[in-house]
Amino acid sequence: MQDITYLNKNNYFYILMASAEEEGKTEVLVIPCEKFLSMDQAWEKCTVYEIGNKESFESFNHLHSPTEGVLLSKLGYFFTESFYNSVVKLVMQ
């Protein structure tokens, strides 16, 4: 299983998108810490934010973000199986 970089704060999971960083941008998945019946429900509430750089990840707060988040469902991202499984394990615990 892939190690993912994440924070649990403000009742949200903040998950750093490593693949986006390789493309010259830094993105964060933001998923509410809720009891979801399925991961599909969690993905529906997942929002993606672009942040300045990896160093700003720890201080990032989507409630005060200078950029507007985009629902993951609008972006059509494809995740590696390892990343997907790591996120599912985190969110559905």
Coordinates of C-alpha atoms in Angstrom, one line a residue:
M1 CA 0.0 0.0 0.0
Q2 CA 1.2 3.5 -0.9
D3 CA 2.0 5.9 1.9
I4 CA 0.0 9.1 1.5
T5 CA 0.7 12.4 3.0
Y6 CA -2.3 13.7 4.9
L7 CA -3.5 15.8 7.7
N8 CA -6.6 15.4 9.9
K9 CA -7.8 18.9 10.9
N10 CA -10.9 21.0 11.1
N11 CA -12.9 17.7 10.8
Y12 CA -11.5 17.2 7.3
F13 CA -8.8 15.0 5.7
Y14 CA -6.3 16.9 3.7
I15 CA -4.5 14.6 1.3
L16 CA -1.5 15.8 -0.7
M17 CA -1.7 14.8 -4.4
A18 CA 1.9 13.7 -5.3
S19 CA 1.1 13.0 -9.0
A20 CA 0.0 16.6 -9.4
E21 CA 3.2 17.8 -7.9
E22 CA 5.2 16.0 -10.6
E23 CA 3.2 18.1 -13.2
G24 CA 4.4 21.3 -11.6
K25 CA 1.4 22.0 -9.5
T26 CA 0.4 21.1 -5.9
E27 CA -3.1 19.9 -5.2
V28 CA -4.9 18.8 -2.1
L29 CA -7.9 16.5 -1.8
V30 CA -10.2 17.7 1.0
I31 CA -12.7 15.1 2.3
P32 CA -15.0 15.6 5.3
C33 CA -14.4 13.3 8.3
E34 CA -17.8 11.7 8.3
K35 CA -19.2 8.2 8.6
F36 CA -19.9 7.4 5.0
L37 CA -21.9 4.3 4.0
S38 CA -19.7 3.9 0.9
M39 CA -16.6 5.4 -0.5
D40 CA -18.7 6.6 -3.5
Q41 CA -20.4 9.0 -1.1
A42 CA -17.1 10.3 0.2
W43 CA -15.8 10.9 -3.3
E44 CA -19.0 13.0 -4.0
K45 CA -18.0 15.4 -1.2
C46 CA -14.3 15.5 -2.1
T47 CA -13.0 18.8 -3.3
V48 CA -9.6 19.5 -4.9
Y49 CA -7.7 22.7 -4.2
E50 CA -4.5 24.0 -5.8
I51 CA -2.0 25.3 -3.3
G52 CA 1.1 27.3 -3.8
N53 CA 3.7 24.5 -3.1
K54 CA 4.2 21.4 -1.0
E55 CA 5.6 23.5 1.9
S56 CA 2.3 25.3 2.3
F57 CA 0.4 22.0 2.7
E58 CA 0.7 21.9 6.5
S59 CA -0.7 25.4 6.9
F60 CA -3.4 25.0 4.2
N61 CA -7.0 25.5 5.4
H62 CA -9.7 25.2 2.8
L63 CA -12.0 27.4 4.8
H64 CA -9.6 30.3 4.1
S65 CA -8.3 29.3 0.8
P66 CA -7.5 32.1 -1.8
T67 CA -8.5 29.7 -4.5
E68 CA -11.9 28.0 -5.0
G69 CA -12.0 24.3 -4.7
V70 CA -13.4 22.1 -7.5
L71 CA -15.5 19.0 -6.8
L72 CA -13.5 15.9 -7.7
S73 CA -16.4 14.6 -9.8
K74 CA -16.0 17.6 -12.1
L75 CA -12.3 16.9 -12.8
G76 CA -12.4 13.2 -13.9
Y77 CA -9.1 12.2 -12.2
F78 CA -7.9 8.7 -12.3
F79 CA -6.0 7.4 -9.3
T80 CA -3.5 4.5 -9.1
E81 CA -4.9 1.5 -7.3
S82 CA -2.5 1.9 -4.5
F83 CA -3.4 5.6 -3.9
Y84 CA -7.1 4.8 -4.2
N85 CA -6.8 2.0 -1.7
S86 CA -4.8 4.1 0.8
V87 CA -7.5 6.9 0.6
V88 CA -10.3 4.4 1.1
K89 CA -8.5 2.9 4.1
L90 CA -8.1 6.3 5.7
V91 CA -11.6 7.6 5.0
M92 CA -13.5 4.5 5.8
Q93 CA -11.8 3.6 9.1

